[in-house]
């Protein structure tokens, strides 16, 4: 099923673009990091889950695998991305319980409290006002329902051999995303952002990727297919903005690729937040941090822990 309800934010702001290459990168990234990012996230059968900003469906497949009995609604503002997501899931997980809705996350066509759980992955980094977005999402989340948010932080990237040109390229990516109103360093801010949006029982934990030659799957899946490809996706925009010359860009990419060598190493940290939509507006600040526990059989909370 697919419905359409477009809002005002439009499809601008995604710094990496909507190319076939980017769609492949997103899929490869999701597969390489599936256990790291989705580990501990399970939704009960029959629970109503909204994936906000599903993109090309890369994370959707892993949501389905982890919670096959959940009723999943996938929303994205991009018609092209939504079509890719639907095709990806239909081909890979025929019979999956997924509904597709084109909509702006700031103007969702759902009833108040319609969902038991919200899943928001790699979305806030592209928004000019993530607190307002999270606060608005509370409307469609039932009281006591759970929120799971996952974001990266490009400032957490450390590698060997160190490379000043590579670090400069990462800085260009951060700057380009900021120019579009986003924040590529948002991971470190998840706790205050989620609290400011009115959620309670907020818990944020690091999900760290460490790669060296002893982990060949991650050498390919993370260093090459995820991080280097992500930086490479903004090459044309960076050159057009005068941030780098072609030679400087090549030197930076070569520096990233050297970290995949026999003596190389790479470190990056994602941040995963869980929280609860409080039953009362004044209940948000309270509660001890920790995993989100269940409340009842059908609408019990996710067992996700950051």
C-alpha positions as a printed Julia matrix, in Angstrom:
306×3 Matrix{Float64}:
  0.0     0.0    0.0
  1.24    3.49  -0.79
 -0.39    6.83  -0.11
  0.75   10.39  -0.68
  0.61   13.47   1.52
  3.24   16.07   0.76
  4.15   18.93   3.03
  6.26   22.03   2.98
  9.81   20.96   3.72
 10.48   19.54   0.27
 13.34   17.31  -0.81
 16.27   19.69  -0.34
 18.87   19.27   2.35
 20.12   15.74   1.67
 23.75   16.55   1.02
 24.62   13.19  -0.58
 22.02   13.39  -3.36
 19.55   10.85  -4.74
 21.68    8.94  -7.25
 21.78    5.21  -7.93
 25.27    5.15  -6.44
 24.0     6.75  -3.22
 21.15    4.24  -3.02
 23.68    1.41  -3.28
 25.89    3.03  -0.64
 22.99    3.29   1.78
 22.16   -0.38   1.29
 25.76   -1.46   1.77
 26.07    0.71   4.87
 22.9    -0.73   6.41
 24.02   -4.29   5.76
 27.53   -3.74   7.13
 26.24   -2.11  10.32
 23.02   -4.06  10.84
 23.9    -5.73  14.13
 25.71   -2.68  15.47
 22.79   -0.33  14.85
 19.78   -2.62  15.17
 21.05   -4.89  17.92
 18.56   -4.79  20.8
 15.78   -3.15  18.78
 12.8    -5.5   18.7
  9.14   -4.58  18.42
  6.32   -6.92  19.54
  4.02   -8.6   17.05
  1.06   -6.38  16.26
  2.72   -3.18  17.43
  2.44   -0.15  15.18
  5.86    1.17  14.15
  6.52    4.35  12.16
  9.86    4.6   10.35
 10.4     8.31   9.81
 12.52    9.15   6.76
 12.83    5.6    5.42
 14.82    6.75   2.38
 15.56    3.89  -0.01
 14.53    1.24   2.53
 18.04    0.27   3.57
 17.21    0.26   7.29
 13.67   -0.97   6.65
 14.88   -4.45   5.74
 16.61   -4.79   9.09
 13.58   -3.48  10.98
 11.52   -6.18   9.29
 14.07   -8.87  10.09
 14.19   -7.87  13.75
 10.44   -7.44  14.21
  8.65   -9.51  11.56
  5.29   -9.34  13.33
  5.2    -5.57  13.73
  2.96   -3.38  11.56
  5.45   -1.06   9.84
  4.59    2.27   8.23
  7.43    3.84   6.24
  7.4     7.57   5.48
  9.63    9.67   3.26
  9.22   13.03   1.54
 11.01   11.85  -1.63
  8.78   10.0   -4.08
 11.84    8.55  -5.81
 13.34    7.23  -2.58
 10.01    5.8   -1.49
  9.66    3.95  -4.79
 13.15    2.5   -4.36
 12.32    1.47  -0.81
  9.13   -0.27  -1.81
 10.88   -2.12  -4.65
 13.77   -3.13  -2.39
 11.53   -4.52   0.34
  9.12   -6.21  -2.07
 12.0    -8.02  -3.76
 13.92   -8.96  -0.61
 11.09   -9.49   1.9
  7.91  -10.41   0.0
  4.94  -10.47   2.31
  6.45   -8.01   4.77
  3.93   -5.97   6.74
  4.86   -2.56   5.38
  2.81    0.44   4.3
  4.39    3.23   2.26
  3.4     6.87   2.72
  4.88    9.89   0.98
  4.73   12.72   3.49
  6.69   15.5    5.13
  7.63   14.52   8.68
  6.53   18.01   9.79
  3.01   17.37   8.47
  2.21   13.69   8.93
 -1.23   12.48   7.82
 -1.81   10.29  10.88
 -4.11   10.46  13.87
 -2.9    11.52  17.29
 -1.28    8.6   19.11
 -1.57    6.29  16.1
  1.8     4.58  16.65
  3.36    2.61  19.47
  6.96    3.17  18.37
  8.95    5.62  16.25
 12.23    4.73  14.53
 14.33    7.64  13.21
 17.7     6.75  11.67
 20.08    9.21   9.95
 17.33   11.81   9.58
 17.93   14.51  12.2
 21.39   15.31  10.78
 19.71   16.75   7.68
 17.16   18.96   9.47
 17.59   22.64  10.38
 15.53   22.23  13.58
 15.75   18.66  14.9
 14.14   19.56  18.23
 11.02   20.88  16.5
 10.89   17.76  14.33
 11.14   15.43  17.32
  8.59   17.45  19.27
  6.16   17.31  16.35
  6.54   13.55  16.07
  5.22   13.16  19.62
  1.74   13.9   18.3
  1.51   10.59  16.43
  3.18    8.56  19.2
  0.87    7.26  21.9
  1.59    8.19  25.52
  4.06    5.62  26.81
  5.21    4.82  23.27
  8.9     4.66  22.45
 11.3     6.63  20.29
 14.54    5.24  18.86
 16.97    7.63  17.16
 20.31    6.76  15.53
 22.82    9.32  14.26
 26.48    9.5   13.39
 29.09   12.1   14.3
 31.84   12.76  11.78
 33.97   14.31  14.49
 34.39   10.81  15.92
 36.38    9.61  12.89
 39.98    8.72  13.78
 42.28    6.66  11.61
 45.77    5.36  10.95
 47.76    6.28   8.99
 46.64    9.8    9.86
 46.06   12.01   6.84
 45.64   15.77   6.91
 44.1    15.78   3.39
 41.56   13.14   4.48
 40.65   15.1    7.6
 40.24   18.21   5.44
 37.78   16.37   3.18
 35.73   15.28   6.18
 35.65   18.92   7.25
 34.36   19.9    3.8
 31.53   17.37   4.13
 30.62   18.8    7.54
 30.64   22.33   6.1
 28.5    21.42   3.08
 25.93   19.74   5.29
 25.86   22.77   7.59
 25.29   25.02   4.58
 22.13   23.03   3.85
 20.93   23.45   7.43
 22.12   20.07   8.7
 24.62   18.92  11.3
 27.05   16.08  10.57
 28.23   16.25  14.21
 24.76   15.76  15.69
 25.41   12.42  17.38
 27.05   14.03  20.41
 23.91   16.19  20.93
 21.25   13.48  20.93
 20.58   13.47  24.67
 19.83   17.2   25.02
 17.93   17.27  21.72
 15.59   14.44  22.68
 15.01   15.87  26.16
 14.34   19.33  24.75
 11.68   17.81  22.48
  9.75   16.67  25.55
 10.56   12.97  25.77
 11.28   11.2   29.04
 13.53    8.32  30.13
 16.13    9.4   27.58
 19.14    7.13  27.27
 21.95    7.56  24.74
 24.75    5.1   24.17
 27.66    4.88  21.72
 27.78    2.28  18.97
 31.43    2.22  17.94
 32.92    0.83  14.75
 36.57   -0.21  14.93
 38.15   -1.63  11.79
 41.57   -3.1   11.07
 42.95   -5.83   8.8
 41.63   -8.54  11.12
 38.07   -7.51  10.15
 38.04   -7.74   6.34
 34.26   -7.54   6.06
 34.29   -4.14   7.74
 37.34   -3.01   5.79
 35.2    -3.33   2.69
 31.78   -2.68   4.19
 32.65    0.33   6.31
 35.91    1.97   5.19
 35.33    1.57   1.44
 31.58    1.15   0.91
 30.32    3.4    3.71
 32.66    6.14   4.88
 34.92    6.75   1.88
 31.94    6.48  -0.47
 29.97    8.92   1.69
 32.74   11.51   1.58
 33.19   10.9   -2.13
 29.52   11.59  -2.8
 30.0    15.33  -2.21
 33.05   15.71  -4.49
 31.34   17.67  -7.25
 29.63   19.99  -4.8
 32.86   20.62  -2.88
 34.78   21.39  -6.06
 32.02   23.67  -7.33
 32.08   25.56  -4.02
 35.83   26.04  -4.32
 36.55   24.07  -1.16
 39.12   21.85  -2.88
 40.89   21.28  -6.18
 40.63   17.93  -7.96
 44.16   17.1   -6.82
 43.4    17.93  -3.2
 40.27   15.82  -3.34
 42.19   12.9   -4.8
 44.81   13.17  -2.04
 42.13   13.12   0.63
 40.37   10.07  -0.8
 43.72    8.3   -1.14
 44.34    9.04   2.53
 41.05    7.41   3.51
 41.78    4.39   1.34
 45.16    3.88   2.98
 43.4     3.23   6.28
 42.1     0.02   4.68
 45.64   -1.28   4.15
 47.37   -4.05   6.12
 48.6    -1.62   8.77
 45.55    0.66   8.74
 42.83    1.2   11.33
 39.6     3.21  11.47
 37.36    4.31  14.35
 33.9     5.87  14.15
 31.09    6.26  16.68
 27.36    6.26  16.08
 24.96    7.26  18.85
 21.67    5.51  19.6
 18.99    7.12  21.74
 15.87    5.59  23.24
 13.11    7.52  24.99
  9.44    7.43  25.98
  6.61    9.8   25.12
  5.37   10.78  28.59
  1.73   10.37  29.54
  1.66   13.94  30.9
  3.37   17.01  29.42
  5.13   17.67  32.72
  6.46   14.1   33.0
  9.18   14.37  30.37
 12.19   15.44  32.46
 11.8    12.66  35.03
 12.65    8.99  34.93
 15.87    7.1   35.12
 17.88    6.55  31.95
 17.98    3.09  30.52
 16.41    0.74  28.03
 12.76    1.08  27.13
 10.71   -1.62  28.82
  7.34   -2.93  27.71
  3.96   -1.86  29.06
  1.42   -4.37  27.78
  1.15   -7.25  25.34
  0.3    -5.69  21.97
  1.69   -2.21  22.51
  4.61   -3.07  24.74
  7.67   -0.9   24.3
 10.66   -1.78  22.22
 13.34   -3.77  23.96
 15.87   -1.47  22.31
 18.83   -0.33  24.35
 21.28    2.25  23.1
